[in-house]
Every structure is written in C-alpha cells, then in structure tokens.
PDB file of C-alpha atoms in Angstrom:
ATOM      1  CA  MET A   1     -49.010  -7.902  23.498  1.00  0.00           C
ATOM      2  CA  ALA A   2     -50.632 -11.346  23.573  1.00  0.00           C
ATOM      3  CA  ASN A   3     -53.701  -9.977  25.352  1.00  0.00           C
ATOM      4  CA  ARG A   4     -53.978  -7.164  22.811  1.00  0.00           C
ATOM      5  CA  SER A   5     -53.809  -9.664  19.946  1.00  0.00           C
ATOM      6  CA  ILE A   6     -56.545 -11.768  21.508  1.00  0.00           C
ATOM      7  CA  LEU A   7     -58.746  -8.698  21.999  1.00  0.00           C
ATOM      8  CA  THR A   8     -58.197  -7.682  18.376  1.00  0.00           C
ATOM      9  CA  LEU A   9     -59.156 -11.171  17.234  1.00  0.00           C
ATOM     10  CA  MET A  10     -62.334 -11.102  19.314  1.00  0.00           C
ATOM     11  CA  LEU A  11     -63.385  -7.691  18.012  1.00  0.00           C
ATOM     12  CA  SER A  12     -62.696  -8.723  14.413  1.00  0.00           C
ATOM     13  CA  PHE A  13     -64.834 -11.817  14.875  1.00  0.00           C
ATOM     14  CA  LEU A  14     -67.731  -9.818  16.275  1.00  0.00           C
ATOM     15  CA  LEU A  15     -67.591  -7.433  13.315  1.00  0.00           C
ATOM     16  CA  ILE A  16     -67.692 -10.116  10.638  1.00  0.00           C
ATOM     17  CA  MET A  17     -69.920 -12.618  12.439  1.00  0.00           C
ATOM     18  CA  PRO A  18     -73.228 -11.267  11.034  1.00  0.00           C
ATOM     19  CA  SER A  19     -72.055 -11.933   7.478  1.00  0.00           C
ATOM     20  CA  LEU A  20     -70.482 -15.308   8.243  1.00  0.00           C
ATOM     21  CA  ALA A  21     -72.808 -16.720  10.850  1.00  0.00           C
ATOM     22  CA  CYS A  22     -75.286 -17.565   8.139  1.00  0.00           C
ATOM     23  CA  ALA A  23     -72.733 -19.831   6.497  1.00  0.00           C
ATOM     24  CA  ASP A  24     -72.101 -22.547   9.079  1.00  0.00           C
ATOM     25  CA  LEU A  25     -72.047 -26.143   7.911  1.00  0.00           C
ATOM     26  CA  GLY A  26     -75.068 -27.331   9.866  1.00  0.00           C
ATOM     27  CA  PRO A  27     -78.146 -28.753   8.135  1.00  0.00           C
ATOM     28  CA  LYS A  28     -81.033 -26.290   7.866  1.00  0.00           C
ATOM     29  CA  PRO A  29     -84.793 -26.786   7.446  1.00  0.00           C
ATOM     30  CA  THR A  30     -86.027 -26.670   3.851  1.00  0.00           C
ATOM     31  CA  MET A  31     -89.328 -26.621   1.983  1.00  0.00           C
ATOM     32  CA  ASP A  32     -89.615 -27.849  -1.607  1.00  0.00           C
ATOM     33  CA  PHE A  33     -92.691 -26.916  -3.651  1.00  0.00           C
ATOM     34  CA  SER A  34     -93.670 -28.710  -6.880  1.00  0.00           C
ATOM     35  CA  LEU A  35     -96.137 -26.748  -9.007  1.00  0.00           C
ATOM     36  CA  VAL A  36     -98.997 -28.560 -10.745  1.00  0.00           C
ATOM     37  CA  TYR A  37    -100.866 -26.334 -13.218  1.00  0.00           C
ATOM     38  CA  GLU A  38    -104.651 -26.743 -13.294  1.00  0.00           C
ATOM     39  CA  THR A  39    -105.472 -23.426 -14.991  1.00  0.00           C
ATOM     40  CA  SER A  40    -107.795 -23.034 -17.960  1.00  0.00           C
ATOM     41  CA  LYS A  41    -105.062 -21.157 -19.850  1.00  0.00           C
ATOM     42  CA  GLN A  42    -101.301 -21.587 -19.861  1.00  0.00           C
ATOM     43  CA  VAL A  43     -99.561 -19.230 -17.430  1.00  0.00           C
ATOM     44  CA  GLN A  44     -95.929 -18.566 -16.605  1.00  0.00           C
ATOM     45  CA  LEU A  45     -94.472 -18.233 -13.124  1.00  0.00           C
ATOM     46  CA  LEU A  46     -92.599 -14.944 -12.695  1.00  0.00           C
ATOM     47  CA  GLY A  47     -91.640 -15.134  -9.024  1.00  0.00           C
ATOM     48  CA  GLY A  48     -93.133 -14.850  -5.588  1.00  0.00           C
ATOM     49  CA  GLU A  49     -92.742 -14.760  -1.835  1.00  0.00           C
ATOM     50  CA  GLN A  50     -93.181 -17.052   1.128  1.00  0.00           C
ATOM     51  CA  PHE A  51     -94.880 -15.609   4.193  1.00  0.00           C
ATOM     52  CA  GLU A  52     -94.862 -16.796   7.801  1.00  0.00           C
ATOM     53  CA  CYS A  53     -97.216 -16.477  10.755  1.00  0.00           C
ATOM     54  CA  GLU A  54     -97.710 -17.964  14.203  1.00  0.00           C
ATOM     55  CA  ASP A  55    -101.481 -18.521  14.076  1.00  0.00           C
ATOM     56  CA  ALA A  56    -103.777 -20.213  11.588  1.00  0.00           C
ATOM     57  CA  ASN A  57    -105.463 -16.915  10.704  1.00  0.00           C
ATOM     58  CA  CYS A  58    -102.103 -15.345   9.796  1.00  0.00           C
ATOM     59  CA  ALA A  59    -102.910 -12.129  11.650  1.00  0.00           C
ATOM     60  CA  ASP A  60     -99.185 -11.545  12.189  1.00  0.00           C
ATOM     61  CA  ILE A  61     -98.121 -12.416   8.637  1.00  0.00           C
ATOM     62  CA  LYS A  62     -94.612 -11.409   7.556  1.00  0.00           C
ATOM     63  CA  PRO A  63     -92.338 -12.337   4.629  1.00  0.00           C
ATOM     64  CA  LEU A  64     -89.580 -14.904   5.051  1.00  0.00           C
ATOM     65  CA  LEU A  65     -86.430 -12.841   5.590  1.00  0.00           C
ATOM     66  CA  GLN A  66     -83.524 -13.220   3.194  1.00  0.00           C
ATOM     67  CA  VAL A  67     -80.554 -13.709   5.527  1.00  0.00           C
ATOM     68  CA  GLY A  68     -77.581 -15.675   4.224  1.00  0.00           C
ATOM     69  CA  PRO A  69     -78.880 -19.035   2.982  1.00  0.00           C
ATOM     70  CA  GLN A  70     -82.384 -18.260   4.273  1.00  0.00           C
ATOM     71  CA  ARG A  71     -84.369 -17.383   1.163  1.00  0.00           C
ATOM     72  CA  PHE A  72     -87.240 -18.321  -1.167  1.00  0.00           C
ATOM     73  CA  THR A  73     -86.545 -18.967  -4.858  1.00  0.00           C
ATOM     74  CA  CYS A  74     -88.618 -20.183  -7.795  1.00  0.00           C
ATOM     75  CA  GLU A  75     -88.198 -21.751 -11.217  1.00  0.00           C
ATOM     76  CA  SER A  76     -90.882 -22.443 -13.811  1.00  0.00           C
ATOM     77  CA  GLU A  77     -92.321 -25.533 -12.119  1.00  0.00           C
ATOM     78  CA  SER A  78     -90.914 -25.452  -8.610  1.00  0.00           C
ATOM     79  CA  CYS A  79     -90.002 -23.249  -5.665  1.00  0.00           C
ATOM     80  CA  ARG A  80     -87.734 -23.830  -2.699  1.00  0.00           C
ATOM     81  CA  SER A  81     -86.970 -22.186   0.609  1.00  0.00           C
ATOM     82  CA  MET A  82     -84.293 -22.680   3.243  1.00  0.00           C
ATOM     83  CA  ALA A  83     -84.394 -21.169   6.717  1.00  0.00           C
ATOM     84  CA  TYR A  84     -82.740 -21.158  10.100  1.00  0.00           C
ATOM     85  CA  GLY A  85     -86.184 -22.025  11.432  1.00  0.00           C
ATOM     86  CA  TYR A  86     -89.772 -21.629  10.253  1.00  0.00           C
ATOM     87  CA  SER A  87     -92.776 -20.147  11.990  1.00  0.00           C
ATOM     88  CA  ARG A  88     -95.667 -22.511  12.650  1.00  0.00           C
ATOM     89  CA  TYR A  89     -97.745 -21.521   9.611  1.00  0.00           C
ATOM     90  CA  GLN A  90     -96.831 -20.569   6.043  1.00  0.00           C
ATOM     91  CA  LYS A  91     -98.430 -18.998   2.989  1.00  0.00           C
ATOM     92  CA  LEU A  92     -97.301 -18.514  -0.619  1.00  0.00           C
ATOM     93  CA  VAL A  93     -97.958 -15.528  -2.865  1.00  0.00           C
ATOM     94  CA  LEU A  94     -96.814 -16.231  -6.426  1.00  0.00           C
ATOM     95  CA  ASN A  95     -96.777 -13.885  -9.400  1.00  0.00           C
ATOM     96  CA  PHE A  96     -97.817 -15.335 -12.759  1.00  0.00           C
ATOM     97  CA  SER A  97     -98.027 -13.858 -16.231  1.00  0.00           C
ATOM     98  CA  ASP A  98    -101.790 -13.297 -15.871  1.00  0.00           C
ATOM     99  CA  ARG A  99    -102.203 -12.422 -12.174  1.00  0.00           C
ATOM    100  CA  THR A 100    -100.959 -12.849  -8.601  1.00  0.00           C
ATOM    101  CA  ARG A 101    -102.257 -15.891  -6.707  1.00  0.00           C
ATOM    102  CA  GLU A 102    -102.335 -16.588  -2.976  1.00  0.00           C
ATOM    103  CA  SER A 103    -102.291 -19.984  -1.314  1.00  0.00           C
ATOM    104  CA  ASN A 104    -104.130 -21.428   1.630  1.00  0.00           C
ATOM    105  CA  VAL A 105    -102.407 -21.200   5.017  1.00  0.00           C
ATOM    106  CA  PHE A 106    -100.496 -24.425   5.645  1.00  0.00           C
ATOM    107  CA  LYS A 107     -98.485 -25.819   8.541  1.00  0.00           C
ATOM    108  CA  SER A 108     -94.717 -26.056   8.550  1.00  0.00           C
ATOM    109  CA  GLY A 109     -93.840 -29.708   8.211  1.00  0.00           C
ATOM    110  CA  ALA A 110     -90.804 -31.839   8.846  1.00  0.00           C
ATOM    111  CA  PHE A 111     -87.175 -30.732   8.814  1.00  0.00           C
ATOM    112  CA  SER A 112     -87.119 -31.264   5.039  1.00  0.00           C
ATOM    113  CA  SER A 113     -90.666 -30.841   3.738  1.00  0.00           C
ATOM    114  CA  ASN A 114     -92.139 -31.473   0.301  1.00  0.00           C
ATOM    115  CA  TYR A 115     -95.333 -29.848  -0.949  1.00  0.00           C
ATOM    116  CA  VAL A 116     -97.472 -29.926  -4.070  1.00  0.00           C
ATOM    117  CA  VAL A 117     -98.821 -26.514  -5.100  1.00  0.00           C
ATOM    118  CA  ARG A 118    -101.904 -26.733  -7.305  1.00  0.00           C
ATOM    119  CA  VAL A 119    -102.084 -23.633  -9.484  1.00  0.00           C
ATOM    120  CA  ARG A 120    -105.726 -22.876 -10.236  1.00  0.00           C
ATOM    121  CA  ASP A 121    -107.528 -19.984 -11.874  1.00  0.00           C
ATOM    122  CA  ASP A 122    -108.661 -18.576  -8.542  1.00  0.00           C
ATOM    123  CA  GLY A 123    -105.579 -19.254  -6.411  1.00  0.00           C
ATOM    124  CA  LEU A 124    -103.090 -21.779  -5.065  1.00  0.00           C
ATOM    125  CA  PHE A 125    -103.699 -24.884  -2.987  1.00  0.00           C
ATOM    126  CA  VAL A 126    -100.747 -26.317  -1.039  1.00  0.00           C
ATOM    127  CA  GLU A 127    -100.668 -29.972   0.052  1.00  0.00           C
ATOM    128  CA  ASP A 128     -98.030 -31.529   2.304  1.00  0.00           C
ATOM    129  CA  MET A 129     -96.481 -34.528   0.529  1.00  0.00           C
ATOM    130  CA  THR A 130     -93.470 -35.068   2.793  1.00  0.00           C
ATOM    131  CA  PRO A 131     -92.352 -38.725   2.831  1.00  0.00           C
ATOM    132  CA  PRO A 132     -90.895 -40.335   5.968  1.00  0.00           C
ATOM    133  CA  SER A 133     -87.532 -38.756   6.733  1.00  0.00           C
ATOM    134  CA  VAL A 134     -84.581 -40.999   5.857  1.00  0.00           C
ATOM    135  CA  GLY A 135     -81.801 -38.576   4.994  1.00  0.00           C
ATOM    136  CA  ARG A 136     -81.835 -36.097   7.863  1.00  0.00           C
ATOM    137  CA  PHE A 137     -79.684 -38.186  10.219  1.00  0.00           C
ATOM    138  CA  LEU A 138     -77.138 -38.888   7.469  1.00  0.00           C
ATOM    139  CA  LEU A 139     -76.960 -35.178   6.578  1.00  0.00           C
ATOM    140  CA  PHE A 140     -76.433 -34.310  10.231  1.00  0.00           C
ATOM    141  CA  CYS A 141     -73.635 -36.893  10.612  1.00  0.00           C
ATOM    142  CA  VAL A 142     -71.808 -35.707   7.491  1.00  0.00           C
ATOM    143  CA  SER A 143     -72.082 -32.054   8.557  1.00  0.00           C
ATOM    144  CA  LEU A 144     -70.846 -32.916  12.047  1.00  0.00           C
ATOM    145  CA  LEU A 145     -67.888 -34.896  10.696  1.00  0.00           C
ATOM    146  CA  VAL A 146     -66.806 -32.116   8.318  1.00  0.00           C
ATOM    147  CA  THR A 147     -67.118 -29.496  11.064  1.00  0.00           C
ATOM    148  CA  LEU A 148     -65.098 -31.628  13.506  1.00  0.00           C
ATOM    149  CA  VAL A 149     -62.301 -32.023  10.970  1.00  0.00           C
ATOM    150  CA  LEU A 150     -62.196 -28.308  10.137  1.00  0.00           C
ATOM    151  CA  GLU A 151     -62.272 -27.104  13.732  1.00  0.00           C
ATOM    152  CA  SER A 152     -59.743 -29.723  14.857  1.00  0.00           C
ATOM    153  CA  VAL A 153     -57.329 -28.537  12.162  1.00  0.00           C
ATOM    154  CA  ALA A 154     -57.843 -24.921  13.239  1.00  0.00           C
ATOM    155  CA  ALA A 155     -57.291 -25.898  16.890  1.00  0.00           C
ATOM    156  CA  LEU A 156     -54.102 -27.761  15.992  1.00  0.00           C
ATOM    157  CA  VAL A 157     -52.687 -24.723  14.178  1.00  0.00           C
ATOM    158  CA  PHE A 158     -53.631 -22.535  17.160  1.00  0.00           C
ATOM    159  CA  VAL A 159     -51.922 -24.700  19.798  1.00  0.00           C
ATOM    160  CA  VAL A 160     -48.825 -25.281  17.661  1.00  0.00           C
ATOM    161  CA  PHE A 161     -48.467 -21.539  17.107  1.00  0.00           C
ATOM    162  CA  LEU A 162     -48.723 -20.852  20.859  1.00  0.00           C
ATOM    163  CA  LYS A 163     -46.645 -23.939  21.760  1.00  0.00           C
ATOM    164  CA  LEU A 164     -49.380 -25.495  23.878  1.00  0.00           C
ATOM    165  CA  PRO A 165     -49.993 -29.236  24.472  1.00  0.00           C
ATOM    166  CA  ARG A 166     -51.534 -30.519  21.257  1.00  0.00           C
ATOM    167  CA  GLY A 167     -53.448 -33.741  21.726  1.00  0.00           C
ATOM    168  CA  ARG A 168     -55.364 -32.870  24.882  1.00  0.00           C
ATOM    169  CA  ILE A 169     -56.652 -29.472  23.742  1.00  0.00           C
ATOM    170  CA  VAL A 170     -57.546 -30.599  20.211  1.00  0.00           C
ATOM    171  CA  ALA A 171     -59.401 -33.603  21.631  1.00  0.00           C
ATOM    172  CA  PHE A 172     -61.472 -31.412  23.937  1.00  0.00           C
ATOM    173  CA  VAL A 173     -62.274 -29.044  21.043  1.00  0.00           C
ATOM    174  CA  ALA A 174     -63.799 -32.033  19.244  1.00  0.00           C
ATOM    175  CA  VAL A 175     -65.740 -33.110  22.344  1.00  0.00           C
ATOM    176  CA  ALA A 176     -67.057 -29.565  22.864  1.00  0.00           C
ATOM    177  CA  ASN A 177     -68.324 -29.519  19.270  1.00  0.00           C
ATOM    178  CA  ILE A 178     -70.011 -32.902  19.627  1.00  0.00           C
ATOM    179  CA  ILE A 179     -71.972 -31.457  22.554  1.00  0.00           C
ATOM    180  CA  SER A 180     -72.711 -27.970  21.206  1.00  0.00           C
ATOM    181  CA  LEU A 181     -73.431 -28.563  17.513  1.00  0.00           C
ATOM    182  CA  PRO A 182     -76.592 -30.687  17.942  1.00  0.00           C
ATOM    183  CA  ILE A 183     -77.995 -27.902  20.138  1.00  0.00           C
ATOM    184  CA  VAL A 184     -76.992 -25.187  17.650  1.00  0.00           C
ATOM    185  CA  TRP A 185     -78.331 -27.039  14.624  1.00  0.00           C
ATOM    186  CA  LEU A 186     -81.464 -28.672  16.012  1.00  0.00           C
ATOM    187  CA  VAL A 187     -82.669 -26.672  19.029  1.00  0.00           C
ATOM    188  CA  PHE A 188     -82.054 -23.008  18.178  1.00  0.00           C
ATOM    189  CA  PRO A 189     -83.894 -23.192  14.788  1.00  0.00           C
ATOM    190  CA  LEU A 190     -87.073 -23.834  16.805  1.00  0.00           C
ATOM    191  CA  LEU A 191     -87.009 -20.131  17.707  1.00  0.00           C
ATOM    192  CA  GLY A 192     -88.214 -19.408  14.163  1.00  0.00           C
ATOM    193  CA  ASN A 193     -86.752 -15.891  14.000  1.00  0.00           C
ATOM    194  CA  ALA A 194     -83.645 -15.885  11.780  1.00  0.00           C
ATOM    195  CA  ILE A 195     -81.881 -13.011  13.550  1.00  0.00           C
ATOM    196  CA  LEU A 196     -82.408 -14.577  16.980  1.00  0.00           C
ATOM    197  CA  VAL A 197     -81.251 -17.957  15.710  1.00  0.00           C
ATOM    198  CA  ILE A 198     -78.039 -16.506  14.289  1.00  0.00           C
ATOM    199  CA  LEU A 199     -77.119 -14.329  17.262  1.00  0.00           C
ATOM    200  CA  LEU A 200     -78.061 -16.709  20.068  1.00  0.00           C
ATOM    201  CA  SER A 201     -76.796 -19.929  18.488  1.00  0.00           C
ATOM    202  CA  GLU A 202     -73.405 -18.539  17.497  1.00  0.00           C
ATOM    203  CA  ALA A 203     -72.946 -16.779  20.837  1.00  0.00           C
ATOM    204  CA  PHE A 204     -73.828 -20.031  22.591  1.00  0.00           C
ATOM    205  CA  ALA A 205     -71.384 -22.041  20.461  1.00  0.00           C
ATOM    206  CA  VAL A 206     -68.447 -19.696  21.057  1.00  0.00           C
ATOM    207  CA  LEU A 207     -69.058 -19.190  24.788  1.00  0.00           C
ATOM    208  CA  PHE A 208     -69.952 -22.791  25.616  1.00  0.00           C
ATOM    209  CA  GLU A 209     -66.980 -24.255  23.764  1.00  0.00           C
ATOM    210  CA  ALA A 210     -64.603 -21.720  25.334  1.00  0.00           C
ATOM    211  CA  ALA A 211     -65.881 -22.452  28.854  1.00  0.00           C
ATOM    212  CA  PHE A 212     -65.832 -26.223  28.292  1.00  0.00           C
ATOM    213  CA  ILE A 213     -62.266 -26.250  26.954  1.00  0.00           C
ATOM    214  CA  HIS A 214     -61.032 -23.932  29.707  1.00  0.00           C
ATOM    215  CA  LEU A 215     -62.620 -25.884  32.579  1.00  0.00           C
ATOM    216  CA  LEU A 216     -60.954 -29.103  31.451  1.00  0.00           C
ATOM    217  CA  ASN A 217     -57.585 -27.463  30.759  1.00  0.00           C
ATOM    218  CA  LYS A 218     -57.297 -24.829  33.496  1.00  0.00           C
ATOM    219  CA  LYS A 219     -53.619 -25.472  34.162  1.00  0.00           C
ATOM    220  CA  ILE A 220     -52.521 -24.956  30.563  1.00  0.00           C
ATOM    221  CA  LEU A 221     -55.175 -22.708  28.999  1.00  0.00           C
ATOM    222  CA  SER A 222     -56.491 -19.428  30.419  1.00  0.00           C
ATOM    223  CA  LEU A 223     -60.099 -18.380  29.836  1.00  0.00           C
ATOM    224  CA  ARG A 224     -58.985 -15.660  27.409  1.00  0.00           C
ATOM    225  CA  LEU A 225     -56.940 -18.122  25.385  1.00  0.00           C
ATOM    226  CA  ALA A 226     -59.828 -20.590  25.418  1.00  0.00           C
ATOM    227  CA  LEU A 227     -62.151 -17.862  24.123  1.00  0.00           C
ATOM    228  CA  ALA A 228     -59.674 -16.956  21.390  1.00  0.00           C
ATOM    229  CA  LEU A 229     -59.377 -20.641  20.459  1.00  0.00           C
ATOM    230  CA  SER A 230     -63.163 -20.984  20.272  1.00  0.00           C
ATOM    231  CA  ILE A 231     -63.384 -17.919  18.038  1.00  0.00           C
ATOM    232  CA  VAL A 232     -60.674 -19.247  15.707  1.00  0.00           C
ATOM    233  CA  THR A 233     -62.236 -22.698  15.361  1.00  0.00           C
ATOM    234  CA  ASN A 234     -65.754 -21.363  14.796  1.00  0.00           C
ATOM    235  CA  LEU A 235     -64.449 -18.813  12.314  1.00  0.00           C
ATOM    236  CA  MET A 236     -62.802 -21.636  10.387  1.00  0.00           C
ATOM    237  CA  SER A 237     -66.079 -23.514   9.957  1.00  0.00           C
ATOM    238  CA  PHE A 238     -67.887 -20.253   9.102  1.00  0.00           C
ATOM    239  CA  VAL A 239     -65.478 -19.346   6.307  1.00  0.00           C
ATOM    240  CA  VAL A 240     -65.402 -22.817   4.780  1.00  0.00           C
ATOM    241  CA  GLY A 241     -69.167 -23.067   5.176  1.00  0.00           C
ATOM    242  CA  ASN A 242     -69.533 -19.803   3.271  1.00  0.00           C
ATOM    243  CA  ILE A 243     -67.410 -21.164   0.433  1.00  0.00           C
ATOM    244  CA  LEU A 244     -69.340 -24.449   0.291  1.00  0.00           C
ATOM    245  CA  LEU A 245     -72.658 -22.591   0.379  1.00  0.00           C
ATOM    246  CA  TRP A 246     -71.585 -20.368  -2.514  1.00  0.00           C
ATOM    247  CA  LEU A 247     -70.491 -23.425  -4.509  1.00  0.00           C
ATOM    248  CA  SER A 248     -73.765 -25.266  -3.851  1.00  0.00           C
ATOM    249  CA  LEU A 249     -75.880 -22.259  -4.869  1.00  0.00           C
ATOM    250  CA  SER A 250     -73.805 -21.869  -8.049  1.00  0.00           C
ATOM    251  CA  MET A 251     -74.399 -25.447  -9.188  1.00  0.00           C
TER     252      MET A 251
END
C-alpha cells in the first residue's frame, strides 16, 4: 500500500509539473525597457513582441515564448520581459498607433538588464543602460532562505507522518537544497530554451536531492521514500511560488 501511494504521488507530480515548474521561487533574468519618444508626431504604444536569436544577423529569429512567468509586456512608456534564460541576441518589434517599428539587434546583458529604447520615425534604437549589479545577490539569498523554510516545513510534515527521525532528515533536505538551488537558478538558465530549462532543471532538482538524502540516510530512508520526499518538498515550493508569482503580477 505504501509503495502504491508513493507511485501515485510521483505520477501526480509528473502530471502537474509542467504547470507548476514555471512557478519556483528562484530569481529569473529580466530585461526592463524605458521608451524615449523622438518622433515628429505623438504616437501611442499598442503592444509588441520580443524576439531572440543566437547570431548577430538573427537568421534564426524566434519570439520569446510565453511560459509561466516568461513573457514580454508593455505599458505606455515601458516594456519588461522575464525569462528562464535568454538567447545571446534580442530584437524588439513594437506596434504603435501609426505603424510597426523594429529595433536594432542587441546583446542580452546582465542578469537584470536595463535598456533605453529610442522611438524614432523610422524605427527603434535600443541602448544598454544596465548599472553595476547590486541587488542580484540579495535577491538570491532571500529566495534561497524562503525556499529552505518552505521545503524544511514540508520535509518535517513528511517525516512526522511516516514516523521517521526528524532532525537528521530535515537537516539533509536543507543541505541538498543549498547545493542544488544555485545550479538550478544560475546554471540551467544559460541553456536559453525555456522548455529545456524547466524540464532539465526540475528533473535535476528532484533526482539530485532524492539521491543525496538517500545516500546519507540509507539505514532509515529507502530510495523510493527519498524520491517521494524530494517530490513533496519541491512541490511545496512550486505551489507557494505559484501563489507568490500570481500576487506579484496582480500588484
């Protein structure tokens, strides 16, 4: 019965992971665009798209996918995008009340990049204005702390329910996260492709944490139980991350 319950839990996680994986608490690369109008007549921004490519000529150009928090949005004087990881080069195509304008091809910048977009009669010109990064490390630390608390609470509930030793297992769950989360948040986004980032990073997190916890607790925790524990703890941070993401986008 216990094995069947674990299998059911694993299958349920795999089914809902695509919708929740996009909602983890880790910091994600962003691009902020401030529009400066230099047109001869007043125009109004209606919307637009951000495109990506791997070479400076943009021969392989493709739109930035909308997956979970990964998206491109605009207001009257600014646009913003968030992604699991960006391709090397970017381009904007914005729709205005008089016509559609395309930008120059520009390089992806820092983790949190700031650009000025000069709106001219004949097109858009994007300039990188990113200041030295001061907040990225703080954002990472806060995200890591919140995730550790959430997953430790989930681990505690799990071990209490199964009447397993509490302190040792919960402690190793925290250690496993300290090792895996920097890789998930900072290394996998370098892949650039959102689908690959989601699938590979979340699979890595679940499998690595399960193996790590099991190897250090072989006498009290089987591999199947360790895998179930890893699924439960990661699911906890996914669900809460989804709620926090929804709240932040609603503000």
